[in-house]
């Protein structure tokens, strides 16, 4: 039996609740497909601030660095919001991404037929939508220097963040995105703001150059403001979208609403070792997490939707452990459960009794046990 080390960081708010359900699914499918998972738990974010005074301890980071994969819930909450930038819970997430070298963040946006009514958009706009947003995750505006807020001589303040990318950073995310597009609909859209921002003009140029190695993929470009509009107007036109860190943060939240709820969107963050390995990520570092936050308003009420985290486990099995059948089975189980009408509060139409987080996890497990 194959054995893998997985670091589990439940984090804050609803994090522990959704991760508990996802871990049950990971263990169950692992056993069924002949893999055992050695799980080590650690505090990150607010939980870590409370237990150790910092959002990410060296010990937890070391654990993540040697793990075969990381499963993360969510971080942050009002309790820690007034803290200084350097010790806020979100720092844990950013530090993990940076230290693990997870530059490629894959956020699949898939519409489930059963949930078409749960979206605020018209059904005919949504049918068949299947998008992969590839968000650059360790560069851009999130990490550029200089940054910070300074007080000027006259006592007023000046805040600065910097949008910066090197050719190498753009090349690797472009290669990853083209490789992903090759395995999907062979269409890649690169999103920038090249009419205004020089950094993204470079982005466009480099993506163009990389495209020469992928003649079978059709490359196009779009400005980010137009893309935001097109995602609502006609999301069916997109296959793979690659973009800058901040643009990807915003566009993926927007795209999540096509599915009816941000509680449905999983993600995989990867740092490829050496050569670009496309989608087969065995042996590379990776972290899996839902794209939503810690939802402190519903923490502890049982209202959280565990599906995004359970689908993140499916992505882990697929990309980190090459267990495609197991991943397929989880995705099919989620679809089946939705098809027979099971809903958590975020995706329940009016009049439908919503399941708790645990009950939804149990429904999915029941389906897997069949
Ligand atoms: C996300 C989140 C994070 C981000 C926050 C929690 C720091 O919004 O993963 O999309 O901005 O990247
Ligand atoms: Mg976000």
XYZ file of C-alpha atoms and ligand atoms in Angstrom:
383
model
C 0.000 0.000 0.000
C 1.281 3.447 -0.876
C 1.608 5.845 2.002
C 1.608 9.643 1.819
C 2.179 12.423 4.335
C -0.497 15.087 4.282
C -0.326 18.225 6.432
C -3.779 19.319 7.515
C -4.279 22.950 8.522
C -7.955 23.538 9.406
C -7.409 27.218 10.299
C -10.192 29.510 11.489
C -13.953 30.031 11.368
C -15.644 27.251 9.423
C -12.209 25.819 8.504
C -12.229 23.000 11.095
C -15.811 21.974 10.180
C -15.270 21.706 6.432
C -11.841 20.100 6.792
C -13.265 17.401 9.104
C -15.668 16.296 6.348
C -12.973 16.454 3.667
C -10.595 14.346 5.766
C -13.248 11.617 6.114
C -13.562 11.557 2.329
C -9.768 11.493 1.878
C -9.334 8.569 4.271
C -12.228 6.597 2.850
C -11.265 6.915 -0.827
C -7.609 6.407 0.031
C -8.330 3.056 1.662
C -10.584 2.022 -1.173
C -7.872 2.744 -3.748
C -4.952 1.345 -1.785
C -3.319 4.462 -0.356
C -2.910 5.360 3.274
C -2.564 8.935 4.429
C -0.470 9.884 7.369
C -2.080 13.122 8.584
C -0.356 15.713 10.737
C -2.406 18.621 12.019
C -1.150 22.151 12.588
C -2.526 25.549 13.561
C -2.355 28.314 10.954
C -3.807 31.828 10.829
C -5.796 33.054 13.800
C -5.614 29.623 15.447
C -1.830 29.891 15.384
C -1.860 33.489 16.626
C -3.906 32.285 19.591
C -1.672 29.308 20.347
C 1.783 30.704 19.470
C 1.497 34.451 18.858
C 2.284 34.276 15.126
C 0.147 33.268 12.111
C 2.609 30.589 10.953
C 5.257 28.975 13.137
C 8.543 27.611 11.767
C 7.502 24.135 12.893
C 4.253 24.239 10.916
C 6.038 25.617 7.860
C 8.687 22.877 8.132
C 5.930 20.282 8.303
C 4.313 21.722 5.151
C 7.653 21.764 3.324
C 8.235 18.062 3.873
C 4.651 16.908 3.295
C 3.535 15.269 0.066
C 0.538 17.626 0.055
C -1.171 20.195 2.256
C -4.903 20.467 2.918
C -5.984 23.871 4.228
C -9.387 25.080 5.457
C -9.539 28.860 5.725
C -7.933 31.635 7.750
C -8.989 34.959 9.244
C -11.795 36.498 11.276
C -12.871 39.675 13.059
C -10.959 38.683 16.183
C -7.609 39.276 14.438
C -8.588 42.004 11.956
C -7.164 44.936 13.883
C -3.712 43.334 14.162
C -0.708 44.653 12.265
C -0.340 43.499 8.669
C 2.684 41.275 9.389
C 0.918 39.173 12.000
C -2.555 38.968 10.509
C -3.946 35.451 9.813
C -3.799 35.988 6.012
C 0.002 36.192 6.286
C 0.043 32.447 7.007
C -1.569 31.691 3.682
C 0.664 34.055 1.736
C 3.787 32.735 3.477
C 2.825 29.112 2.782
C 2.231 29.887 -0.896
C 5.541 31.745 -1.182
C 7.716 29.368 0.855
C 6.342 26.291 -0.875
C 6.798 27.989 -4.264
C 3.156 27.456 -5.211
C 3.028 29.771 -8.193
C 0.144 28.132 -10.068
C -3.310 28.265 -8.519
C -5.915 26.206 -10.356
C -9.543 27.152 -9.713
C -12.004 25.063 -11.698
C -15.415 26.654 -12.269
C -17.824 23.917 -13.168
C -21.584 24.262 -13.331
C -23.584 21.393 -11.892
C -26.864 20.929 -13.736
C -28.696 20.460 -10.449
C -27.522 23.867 -9.265
C -28.320 25.935 -12.334
C -31.319 27.350 -10.466
C -29.126 28.340 -7.528
C -27.214 30.892 -9.584
C -28.427 34.462 -9.951
C -27.780 34.223 -13.713
C -30.119 32.853 -16.358
C -29.904 29.083 -16.993
C -29.241 29.495 -20.741
C -26.144 31.572 -19.969
C -24.803 28.882 -17.642
C -25.433 25.577 -19.391
C -22.191 23.702 -19.995
C -19.894 26.284 -18.429
C -16.574 24.673 -17.527
C -13.688 27.062 -16.916
C -10.248 26.614 -15.388
C -8.929 29.828 -13.885
C -5.156 29.699 -13.484
C -4.159 32.410 -11.057
C -0.464 33.311 -10.712
C 0.029 32.976 -6.964
C 3.492 34.007 -5.796
C 4.094 37.265 -7.658
C 2.301 40.322 -8.978
C 0.701 42.963 -6.803
C 0.484 40.626 -3.790
C 4.239 40.285 -3.385
C 5.826 43.198 -5.280
C 8.320 45.499 -3.565
C 8.318 48.287 -2.505
C 5.207 48.001 -0.375
C 3.855 49.550 2.783
C 2.484 52.737 4.256
C 4.785 55.590 5.197
C 4.126 58.871 6.985
C 5.337 61.877 5.025
C 7.042 64.969 6.469
C 3.756 66.884 6.455
C 2.137 64.139 8.510
C 0.008 62.736 5.664
C 0.427 59.121 4.698
C 1.421 57.389 1.477
C 0.565 53.753 0.743
C 2.266 51.744 -1.982
C 2.055 48.299 -3.561
C 3.927 47.275 -6.669
C 2.905 45.166 -9.628
C 6.000 43.293 -10.732
C 6.754 40.203 -12.817
C 9.944 38.844 -14.323
C 10.047 37.030 -17.642
C 10.788 33.758 -15.831
C 7.737 34.101 -13.593
C 5.477 34.742 -16.569
C 7.027 31.923 -18.594
C 6.411 29.234 -15.976
C 2.766 30.170 -15.378
C 2.260 30.370 -19.155
C 3.760 26.902 -19.675
C 1.561 25.471 -16.923
C -1.533 27.081 -18.438
C -0.804 25.912 -21.970
C -0.209 22.370 -20.677
C -3.566 22.503 -18.892
C -5.318 23.868 -21.989
C -3.840 21.025 -24.065
C -5.631 18.539 -21.803
C -8.913 20.476 -21.955
C -10.570 22.457 -24.748
C -7.264 23.724 -26.233
C -8.191 27.373 -25.708
C -6.173 29.697 -23.496
C -7.163 33.248 -22.636
C -4.505 35.435 -21.056
C -5.973 38.304 -19.061
C -4.026 41.526 -18.510
C -4.358 45.297 -18.490
C -1.761 45.870 -21.206
C -3.414 49.104 -22.363
C -2.431 50.767 -19.082
C 0.054 48.672 -17.065
C 3.522 48.083 -18.570
C 4.088 45.058 -16.362
C 1.140 43.320 -17.959
C 2.263 44.428 -21.415
C 5.363 42.333 -20.700
C 3.035 39.567 -19.479
C 1.222 39.591 -22.835
C 4.489 39.556 -24.809
C 5.935 36.630 -22.871
C 2.720 34.582 -23.059
C 2.770 35.181 -26.844
C 6.357 33.878 -27.019
C 5.576 30.773 -24.973
C 2.615 30.037 -27.254
C 5.035 29.058 -30.041
C 5.685 25.801 -28.148
C 1.959 24.964 -28.087
C 0.705 25.269 -31.676
C -2.329 23.128 -30.851
C -3.633 25.646 -28.295
C -5.510 28.717 -29.475
C -4.265 31.745 -27.518
C -6.208 34.971 -27.096
C -5.875 38.036 -24.864
C -8.386 40.159 -23.001
C -8.198 43.169 -20.715
C -9.254 42.341 -17.189
C -12.170 44.788 -17.104
C -13.586 43.288 -20.281
C -13.053 39.773 -18.908
C -15.008 40.657 -15.752
C -17.880 41.755 -17.970
C -17.647 38.778 -20.358
C -17.740 36.303 -17.450
C -21.275 37.444 -16.717
C -22.357 38.091 -20.316
C -21.203 34.821 -21.868
C -19.151 32.547 -19.583
C -19.477 29.676 -22.065
C -16.806 31.259 -24.282
C -13.997 30.449 -21.817
C -11.862 27.342 -21.418
C -8.619 28.154 -19.557
C -7.966 31.659 -18.226
C -4.502 32.638 -16.984
C -3.913 35.858 -15.137
C -2.049 37.949 -12.593
C -2.411 37.224 -8.869
C -4.850 40.033 -7.929
C -6.821 39.815 -11.165
C -7.161 36.058 -10.540
C -8.309 36.614 -6.965
C -11.093 38.901 -8.147
C -12.107 37.036 -11.308
C -12.303 33.684 -9.518
C -14.649 35.052 -6.850
C -16.761 36.502 -9.626
C -16.705 33.233 -11.572
C -17.697 31.272 -8.475
C -21.110 32.909 -8.538
C -21.799 31.230 -11.879
C -21.912 27.985 -9.905
C -24.427 29.361 -7.434
C -22.135 29.557 -4.426
C -18.537 30.266 -3.558
C -18.937 27.223 -1.300
C -18.575 25.024 -4.388
C -15.135 26.094 -5.628
C -12.059 24.008 -4.932
C -8.483 24.922 -5.697
C -5.041 23.459 -6.109
C -1.880 25.493 -5.701
C 1.171 23.960 -7.255
C 4.871 24.508 -7.442
C 6.286 22.350 -10.145
C 9.637 20.744 -9.550
C 12.138 21.371 -12.305
C 10.609 20.954 -15.726
C 7.012 21.823 -16.378
C 5.096 18.664 -15.704
C 1.715 19.821 -16.882
C -1.088 18.344 -14.880
C 0.765 15.347 -13.540
C 2.036 16.768 -10.355
C 3.246 13.689 -8.504
C 6.301 14.593 -6.364
C 5.790 18.355 -6.639
C 4.744 20.533 -3.734
C 1.069 21.399 -3.565
C -1.597 22.828 -1.314
C -5.331 22.258 -1.671
C -7.975 24.577 -0.286
C -11.456 25.906 -0.991
C -11.374 29.373 -2.552
C -13.796 30.765 0.031
C -12.861 32.319 3.341
C -13.441 31.388 6.976
C -17.048 32.715 7.073
C -16.904 33.707 10.763
C -20.597 34.686 10.661
C -21.672 31.047 10.275
C -18.799 29.314 12.106
C -20.104 26.803 14.613
C -23.669 26.909 13.275
C -23.282 23.837 11.032
C -24.314 25.907 8.007
C -21.006 25.650 6.135
C -20.826 23.868 2.798
C -18.022 21.259 2.832
C -18.205 20.585 -0.928
C -15.408 22.985 -1.987
C -13.024 21.311 0.470
C -14.149 17.813 -0.509
C -13.572 18.713 -4.170
C -10.148 20.055 -3.150
C -9.375 16.575 -1.812
C -10.358 15.185 -5.215
C -7.878 17.592 -6.804
C -5.217 16.414 -4.348
C -5.764 12.778 -5.293
C -5.635 13.673 -8.986
C -2.668 16.015 -9.080
C -0.455 14.995 -6.164
C -1.046 11.251 -6.035
C -2.022 10.427 -9.594
C -5.193 8.734 -8.272
C -7.510 9.776 -11.089
C -10.121 7.071 -10.511
C -10.456 8.021 -6.866
C -10.748 11.710 -7.805
C -13.375 10.936 -10.447
C -15.339 8.937 -7.903
C -15.485 11.857 -5.456
C -16.566 14.264 -8.180
C -19.257 11.855 -9.375
C -20.457 11.354 -5.785
C -20.795 15.120 -5.262
C -22.772 15.396 -8.481
C -25.039 12.484 -7.502
C -25.762 13.964 -4.096
C -26.657 17.313 -5.678
C -28.780 15.558 -8.308
C -30.903 13.936 -5.664
C -31.555 17.312 -4.092
C -29.263 17.421 -1.069
C -28.330 21.013 -0.296
C -26.469 23.038 2.285
C -27.940 26.459 3.142
C -25.865 28.409 0.589
C -27.238 26.410 -2.359
C -30.729 25.621 -1.099
C -33.640 27.082 -3.038
C -36.421 28.490 -0.888
C -38.575 25.820 0.708
C -35.773 23.227 0.634
C -34.553 21.996 4.022
C -30.821 22.550 4.189
C -28.412 19.906 5.450
C -25.742 20.703 8.000
C -22.070 20.571 7.066
C -21.685 17.146 8.706
C -24.871 15.811 7.119
C -23.663 16.885 3.665
C -20.312 15.187 4.321
C -22.210 12.066 5.385
C -24.366 12.122 2.215
C -21.234 12.194 0.065
C -19.629 9.386 2.064
C -22.799 7.336 1.749
C -22.596 7.748 -2.002
C -18.907 6.705 -2.000
C -19.669 3.601 0.069
C -22.164 2.341 -2.536
C -8.061 33.584 -1.794
C -8.233 34.500 -0.610
C -6.861 34.940 -0.114
C -6.207 35.717 -1.235
C -6.876 35.746 1.194
C -7.562 35.011 2.309
C -5.496 36.176 1.603
O -9.054 35.570 -0.942
O -7.410 32.532 -1.637
O -8.570 33.890 -2.860
O -6.425 36.928 -1.355
O -5.464 35.114 -2.002
Mg -9.912 35.466 -2.874
